[in-house]
Structures are given as C-alpha cells and as structure tokens.
C-alpha cells in the first residue's frame, strides 16, 4: 500500500472494512491505530468482501426510495396494530393483577366527578333501594368477584334512565331507570346482570388501562411525557371519556344471559329492557359521557337475547309491557 512514498504491507485478514451503506465514505481499519477513509468503489468489495448479510440488506434498503416509503408505511401500520390489538391484549393481561386499591381509587374518583357534574342523590324511597340491593346481592352471590359488588342509586334528570359499572364493582343505577321499568323489576335485574358481566370480565379496568396507556404511548411517540405525570388524576377522566367496545357489550350480554338462566330468569327480560330503553331514547344517544353511552340497545343485541331465551325474533314474550303509572311496586322479582 502506497502512502507518500512509504510502502506498507498487511494481510487481508488484519484489515476491516466498514460496511457499504448507501453513498457514505468507507473506512478501512488498519492493524493498530491507523485507518483510511475511502470513497466507495465496487473494487473494495472485491478485495475485501464483507461477509454479513444484514449489512448487505441495510445497503440495499439505503439505496431504495421505495424501501424508505415502505418502512414509513410499516411504522404507521405497526402503531395502528399496536393500538388495535397489542394494547387491548396487554390491558386484558394486566387488569386481573391490578391491586384492588387501584380499582377502588379510580372508581371513587370517577364517581366523585360524576356526582359533581351529572348525578344527584337518589330520591327513591330507602326501602325500595334496599330491596333492590338485596335482589342484586342474591343475583351476584357465588360469582368469582362476589365480594366486590355494591349497588347504589342516583337521581339523574338530565342523563335519564341508565346504569353503569365502575372498575371496582360499584354498580350505579339512575332513579330514572328504576322509574322507567316500573313494576317490571325483572328487566332491571337483567340490566344488573349485564353490569355484573362487565365487572366479571374486568371491562372497566381494561378500559382504564387502555385509555391511560394511549397517553403514555403517545407521550413516547411524540416526545412529550408531561401528560403522564398527572396520570393518576387523569385516569378517571379518561375512563369516563372512553366507552366500552361492542365486543365488551356483547361479552357482558352473554354473561347476563347465563346468569339469568342460572337464577331461573330469562334473557327475554333483557330483550324487554333493551326494547323499553330503545323506545324511551329513540335515535338519541345515551348522553354526553361516553362511559355512560355505551349501552345503545341495538337490534342485534335484542335478537341475541331473544335467541338465548329460545324465542323467535319479535316474539311477543320479548316485548315490554306498559308500566302502571303511580309507581306501584310489584314483588314479582326476587
Ligand atoms: Zn354495558
């Protein structure tokens, strides 16, 4: 090798050549400290072939615009797949190991928020509330998460008839729902069975984890992690802003059908409750809070309930009967 008139000899095995990477300068490392920077040339690879395949791939990629575009698309696709599949999968795995205290904190904070904005103390007579709480206790007896459940009532003139389950098993029913079903208490029990389904499948905690993970992941992607510091404050808000997926609703419905069967009730009660809610709300959505607007009684869900009850679609047995006004109570439930 010639360098300013000086000639040096090296064995090829002693030399290392930096891999070819697009049009970058190649570096030939000599034994000891020395190195030479060389313009890329096909000759270099002939003299000192680089054995690594990966380097060859990297070079190929570097030289192709389509590969760069492809990588961009793959990244976007990866992010989409992550949010669509990986995140729910992780939330599903994590939810069962979340400490009970965490479920409690998130639920209490969400409830405090709702009490502050949408809900008022129940105006139902205390004995009516107690009677329904006993029915709910009976319904949830023997379930894996039996000890978590509690049922409370709230007046919600703006929200209307509704029920929801928080991540710790606290189920809330509005006075308006109790009034809507009137003496047809079986329908209310069917709705409660659905809420128990959400809790047994840990939908609340899964939703809380998923919606908060979105903040963390978005923070990493866009380099702004300031939002994650106050996550403990924002989880309840995020939870209320996100609704259950259709899959969650179907899963809770199926659970309810099984539970009703077990209690010698019928999924037809659920079909009637859904129909009654549909008739009340018409095309209107269930209020502004997503978490509470996730029970849109779709035709598909009514049909599934009828099928589970062994009824033909639209069977009169699955049609809600009118409510006697004056709020007369019936002891037909139990
Ligand atoms: Zn639901």
Coordinates of C-alpha atoms and ligand atoms in Angstrom, one line a residue:
X1 CA 0.0 0.0 0.0
X2 CA 1.5 3.4 -1.0
X3 CA 1.3 6.4 1.3
X4 CA 3.6 9.4 0.5
X5 CA 6.2 7.2 -0.9
X6 CA 6.1 4.8 2.0
X7 CA 5.0 1.2 1.3
X8 CA 3.3 -0.9 3.9
X9 CA 2.0 -4.5 3.7
X10 CA -0.8 -6.0 5.6
X11 CA -2.5 -9.4 5.5
X12 CA -6.1 -9.1 4.2
X13 CA -7.3 -10.8 7.4
X14 CA -5.9 -8.0 9.5
X15 CA -8.0 -5.3 7.7
X16 CA -11.6 -4.5 8.4
X17 CA -13.7 -2.5 6.0
X18 CA -16.7 -0.6 7.2
X19 CA -19.9 -1.9 5.6
X20 CA -21.2 -0.3 2.4
X21 CA -24.1 2.0 3.4
X22 CA -25.6 4.0 0.6
X23 CA -23.1 6.6 -0.6
X24 CA -21.2 7.0 2.7
X25 CA -17.4 7.0 2.9
X26 CA -15.9 3.6 3.6
X27 CA -13.4 3.3 6.5
X28 CA -10.6 0.8 6.2
X29 CA -9.2 0.0 9.6
X30 CA -5.5 -1.0 9.7
X31 CA -4.0 -3.1 12.5
X32 CA -3.1 -0.8 15.4
X33 CA -4.4 2.8 15.3
X34 CA -4.5 3.7 11.7
X35 CA -7.4 4.0 9.3
X36 CA -8.1 5.1 5.8
X37 CA -11.2 6.9 4.6
X38 CA -12.1 5.8 1.1
X39 CA -14.7 6.7 -1.5
X40 CA -16.9 3.7 -2.1
X41 CA -15.9 1.6 -5.1
X42 CA -17.1 -1.9 -6.2
X43 CA -13.4 -2.8 -6.1
X44 CA -13.3 -2.5 -2.3
X45 CA -15.8 -5.3 -2.0
X46 CA -13.9 -7.5 -4.5
X47 CA -10.7 -7.1 -2.5
X48 CA -12.3 -7.3 1.0
X49 CA -15.7 -9.0 0.8
X50 CA -18.0 -8.2 3.7
X51 CA -19.5 -11.4 5.0
X52 CA -22.5 -10.0 6.8
X53 CA -25.9 -10.4 5.2
X54 CA -27.5 -7.8 7.4
X55 CA -25.1 -5.2 6.1
X56 CA -26.0 -6.1 2.6
X57 CA -29.7 -5.7 3.4
X58 CA -29.0 -2.3 5.1
X59 CA -27.2 -1.1 2.0
X60 CA -30.0 -2.4 -0.3
X61 CA -32.5 -0.5 1.8
X62 CA -30.5 2.6 1.9
X63 CA -30.4 2.8 -1.9
X64 CA -34.1 2.4 -2.5
X65 CA -36.6 5.1 -2.0
X66 CA -39.5 2.5 -2.2
X67 CA -37.9 0.8 0.8
X68 CA -37.9 4.0 2.8
X69 CA -41.6 4.6 1.9
X70 CA -42.3 1.0 2.8
X71 CA -40.6 1.4 6.2
X72 CA -42.8 4.5 6.8
X73 CA -45.9 2.6 6.0
X74 CA -44.8 -0.3 8.1
X75 CA -44.3 2.1 11.1
X76 CA -47.8 3.6 10.7
X77 CA -49.2 0.1 10.4
X78 CA -47.3 -1.1 13.4
X79 CA -48.7 1.8 15.5
X80 CA -52.2 1.1 14.3
X81 CA -51.9 -2.7 15.0
X82 CA -50.4 -1.8 18.4
X83 CA -53.4 0.3 19.5
X84 CA -55.9 -2.1 17.9
X85 CA -54.6 -5.4 19.1
X86 CA -51.5 -5.3 21.3
X87 CA -52.8 -2.7 23.7
X88 CA -56.2 -4.5 24.4
X89 CA -54.3 -7.7 24.7
X90 CA -51.9 -6.2 27.3
X91 CA -54.8 -4.5 29.2
X92 CA -56.5 -7.9 29.3
X93 CA -53.4 -9.4 30.8
X94 CA -52.8 -6.6 33.3
X95 CA -56.3 -5.9 34.5
X96 CA -56.5 -9.1 36.7
X97 CA -53.3 -8.3 38.5
X98 CA -54.2 -4.7 39.3
X99 CA -54.4 -4.1 43.0
X100 CA -57.8 -3.8 44.5
X101 CA -56.9 -0.4 46.0
X102 CA -56.2 0.9 42.5
X103 CA -59.6 -0.2 41.2
X104 CA -61.1 1.5 44.2
X105 CA -59.3 4.8 43.8
X106 CA -60.1 5.1 40.1
X107 CA -63.7 4.2 40.7
X108 CA -64.2 6.6 43.6
X109 CA -62.6 9.4 41.7
X110 CA -64.8 8.8 38.6
X111 CA -67.8 8.7 40.8
X112 CA -66.9 11.9 42.6
X113 CA -66.5 13.5 39.2
X114 CA -69.9 12.3 38.1
X115 CA -71.5 13.3 41.4
X116 CA -70.1 16.7 40.9
X117 CA -71.3 17.2 37.4
X118 CA -74.2 14.8 36.4
X119 CA -75.6 13.0 39.3
X120 CA -77.6 13.9 42.4
X121 CA -78.6 11.9 45.5
X122 CA -81.3 9.4 44.8
X123 CA -84.8 10.4 45.5
X124 CA -86.1 6.8 45.7
X125 CA -87.6 5.6 49.0
X126 CA -84.9 4.0 51.2
X127 CA -86.8 0.7 51.4
X128 CA -87.1 0.5 47.6
X129 CA -83.3 0.9 47.3
X130 CA -82.7 -1.6 50.0
X131 CA -85.0 -4.1 48.3
X132 CA -83.1 -3.8 45.0
X133 CA -79.8 -4.1 46.7
X134 CA -80.9 -7.4 48.2
X135 CA -82.0 -8.6 44.8
X136 CA -78.6 -7.6 43.4
X137 CA -76.8 -9.4 46.3
X138 CA -78.8 -12.5 45.5
X139 CA -78.0 -12.2 41.8
X140 CA -74.2 -11.8 42.3
X141 CA -73.9 -14.5 45.1
X142 CA -71.4 -17.1 44.2
X143 CA -69.8 -15.1 41.4
X144 CA -65.9 -15.0 41.3
X145 CA -65.9 -11.4 42.2
X146 CA -68.9 -11.6 44.6
X147 CA -67.3 -9.5 47.4
X148 CA -66.7 -6.5 45.1
X149 CA -70.3 -5.7 44.3
X150 CA -72.2 -2.8 45.7
X151 CA -75.3 -1.1 44.2
X152 CA -76.2 2.5 44.6
X153 CA -78.7 4.8 43.1
X154 CA -78.5 8.4 41.8
X155 CA -81.0 10.9 40.5
X156 CA -80.0 11.9 37.0
X157 CA -82.7 14.1 35.4
X158 CA -80.5 15.1 32.5
X159 CA -78.9 11.8 31.9
X160 CA -82.1 9.8 32.1
X161 CA -82.5 6.0 32.6
X162 CA -79.1 4.4 32.8
X163 CA -76.9 2.0 34.7
X164 CA -73.1 1.5 34.7
X165 CA -70.4 -0.5 36.5
X166 CA -67.2 1.1 37.7
X167 CA -63.9 -0.8 37.7
X168 CA -64.2 -1.8 41.4
X169 CA -67.6 -3.5 41.1
X170 CA -69.6 -0.4 42.1
X171 CA -72.8 -0.5 40.0
X172 CA -74.9 2.6 39.8
X173 CA -78.5 2.8 38.6
X174 CA -80.3 6.1 38.0
X175 CA -83.7 6.7 39.6
X176 CA -84.9 7.3 36.1
X177 CA -84.1 3.7 35.1
X178 CA -85.9 2.3 38.2
X179 CA -88.9 4.5 37.2
X180 CA -88.8 3.5 33.5
X181 CA -89.1 -0.2 34.3
X182 CA -91.7 0.4 37.0
X183 CA -93.2 -2.8 38.3
X184 CA -91.3 -4.9 35.7
X185 CA -88.4 -5.3 38.1
X186 CA -87.2 -8.4 36.2
X187 CA -86.0 -6.1 33.4
X188 CA -83.9 -4.1 35.9
X189 CA -82.4 -7.3 37.2
X190 CA -81.5 -8.2 33.6
X191 CA -79.6 -4.9 33.3
X192 CA -77.9 -5.5 36.6
X193 CA -76.8 -8.9 35.3
X194 CA -75.3 -7.2 32.3
X195 CA -73.4 -4.8 34.6
X196 CA -72.1 -7.8 36.6
X197 CA -70.8 -9.2 33.3
X198 CA -68.7 -6.0 32.8
X199 CA -67.2 -6.4 36.2
X200 CA -66.6 -10.2 36.0
X201 CA -64.8 -9.6 32.6
X202 CA -62.9 -6.6 34.1
X203 CA -64.0 -4.4 31.3
X204 CA -63.8 -1.2 33.5
X205 CA -60.2 -1.8 34.5
X206 CA -59.2 -2.9 31.0
X207 CA -60.7 0.3 29.6
X208 CA -59.0 2.4 32.2
X209 CA -55.6 0.8 31.4
X210 CA -56.1 1.1 27.7
X211 CA -57.1 4.7 27.7
X212 CA -54.2 5.7 30.0
X213 CA -51.7 3.6 28.0
X214 CA -52.7 5.6 25.0
X215 CA -51.5 8.7 26.8
X216 CA -48.2 7.1 27.8
X217 CA -47.5 5.6 24.3
X218 CA -48.4 8.9 22.6
X219 CA -46.0 10.6 25.0
X220 CA -43.2 8.3 23.9
X221 CA -44.1 8.6 20.2
X222 CA -44.3 12.4 20.2
X223 CA -41.7 13.0 22.9
X224 CA -44.0 14.7 25.3
X225 CA -44.3 12.8 28.6
X226 CA -45.7 15.7 30.6
X227 CA -49.1 14.2 30.4
X228 CA -48.1 11.0 32.2
X229 CA -47.1 12.7 35.4
X230 CA -50.7 13.5 36.3
X231 CA -52.0 10.1 35.1
X232 CA -53.4 9.2 38.5
X233 CA -55.6 12.3 38.3
X234 CA -56.5 11.8 34.6
X235 CA -57.3 8.1 34.6
X236 CA -60.9 8.6 35.9
X237 CA -61.4 11.4 33.4
X238 CA -60.0 9.2 30.6
X239 CA -62.2 6.3 31.7
X240 CA -65.4 8.4 31.6
X241 CA -64.4 9.8 28.2
X242 CA -64.0 6.3 26.7
X243 CA -66.8 3.8 26.2
X244 CA -66.8 0.1 26.2
X245 CA -66.3 -1.6 22.8
X246 CA -69.0 -3.5 21.1
X247 CA -67.1 -6.7 22.0
X248 CA -67.3 -5.8 25.6
X249 CA -71.0 -5.2 25.4
X250 CA -71.6 -8.5 23.7
X251 CA -69.5 -10.3 26.3
X252 CA -71.4 -8.7 29.1
X253 CA -74.7 -9.6 27.4
X254 CA -73.7 -13.2 27.1
X255 CA -72.7 -13.3 30.7
X256 CA -76.1 -11.8 31.7
X257 CA -78.0 -14.5 29.7
X258 CA -76.1 -17.2 31.5
X259 CA -76.6 -15.6 34.9
X260 CA -80.3 -15.0 34.3
X261 CA -80.7 -18.7 33.3
X262 CA -78.9 -19.8 36.4
X263 CA -81.4 -17.8 38.5
X264 CA -84.4 -19.3 36.7
X265 CA -84.9 -16.0 35.0
X266 CA -84.9 -15.5 31.2
X267 CA -82.8 -13.5 28.7
X268 CA -86.2 -12.3 27.5
X269 CA -86.1 -9.9 30.5
X270 CA -83.0 -8.4 28.9
X271 CA -84.7 -8.1 25.5
X272 CA -87.6 -6.3 27.1
X273 CA -85.3 -4.0 29.0
X274 CA -83.4 -3.1 25.8
X275 CA -86.7 -2.5 23.9
X276 CA -88.0 -0.3 26.6
X277 CA -84.8 1.7 26.6
X278 CA -84.9 2.0 22.8
X279 CA -88.5 3.2 22.9
X280 CA -87.5 5.8 25.5
X281 CA -84.4 7.1 23.8
X282 CA -85.4 6.6 20.1
X283 CA -82.5 7.6 18.0
X284 CA -81.0 9.7 20.7
X285 CA -77.7 8.8 22.2
X286 CA -77.3 8.0 25.9
X287 CA -76.0 11.4 27.0
X288 CA -72.7 13.1 26.5
X289 CA -70.5 10.9 28.7
X290 CA -69.1 8.1 26.6
X291 CA -68.8 5.7 29.5
X292 CA -72.5 6.0 30.1
X293 CA -73.5 6.0 26.5
X294 CA -72.2 2.5 25.8
X295 CA -75.5 0.6 26.2
X296 CA -77.1 1.6 22.9
X297 CA -79.8 -1.1 22.7
X298 CA -79.1 -2.3 19.2
X299 CA -81.4 -4.7 17.3
X300 CA -78.5 -7.2 17.2
X301 CA -78.4 -7.3 21.0
X302 CA -82.1 -7.7 21.3
X303 CA -82.1 -10.5 18.8
X304 CA -79.2 -12.2 20.7
X305 CA -81.3 -12.0 23.9
X306 CA -84.3 -13.5 22.1
X307 CA -82.3 -16.3 20.7
X308 CA -80.8 -17.0 24.2
X309 CA -84.3 -17.1 25.5
X310 CA -85.3 -19.6 22.8
X311 CA -87.8 -17.1 21.3
X312 CA -88.3 -16.3 17.6
X313 CA -87.3 -12.8 16.6
X314 CA -90.0 -10.3 17.7
X315 CA -91.8 -12.9 19.9
X316 CA -94.5 -11.1 22.0
X317 CA -92.9 -12.6 25.1
X318 CA -89.9 -10.3 24.5
X319 CA -92.0 -7.2 24.1
X320 CA -92.1 -4.8 27.1
X321 CA -95.5 -4.4 28.8
X322 CA -96.6 -0.9 29.7
X323 CA -95.8 0.5 33.1
X324 CA -98.6 1.2 35.5
X325 CA -98.3 4.8 36.5
X326 CA -98.4 5.9 40.1
X327 CA -95.2 3.9 40.7
X328 CA -97.0 0.9 42.2
X329 CA -94.4 -1.7 43.3
X330 CA -94.6 -5.3 42.4
X331 CA -92.9 -8.1 44.2
X332 CA -92.7 -10.3 41.1
X333 CA -88.9 -10.0 41.1
X334 CA -86.9 -11.9 43.6
Ligands
LIG1 ZN1 -72.7 -2.4 29.0

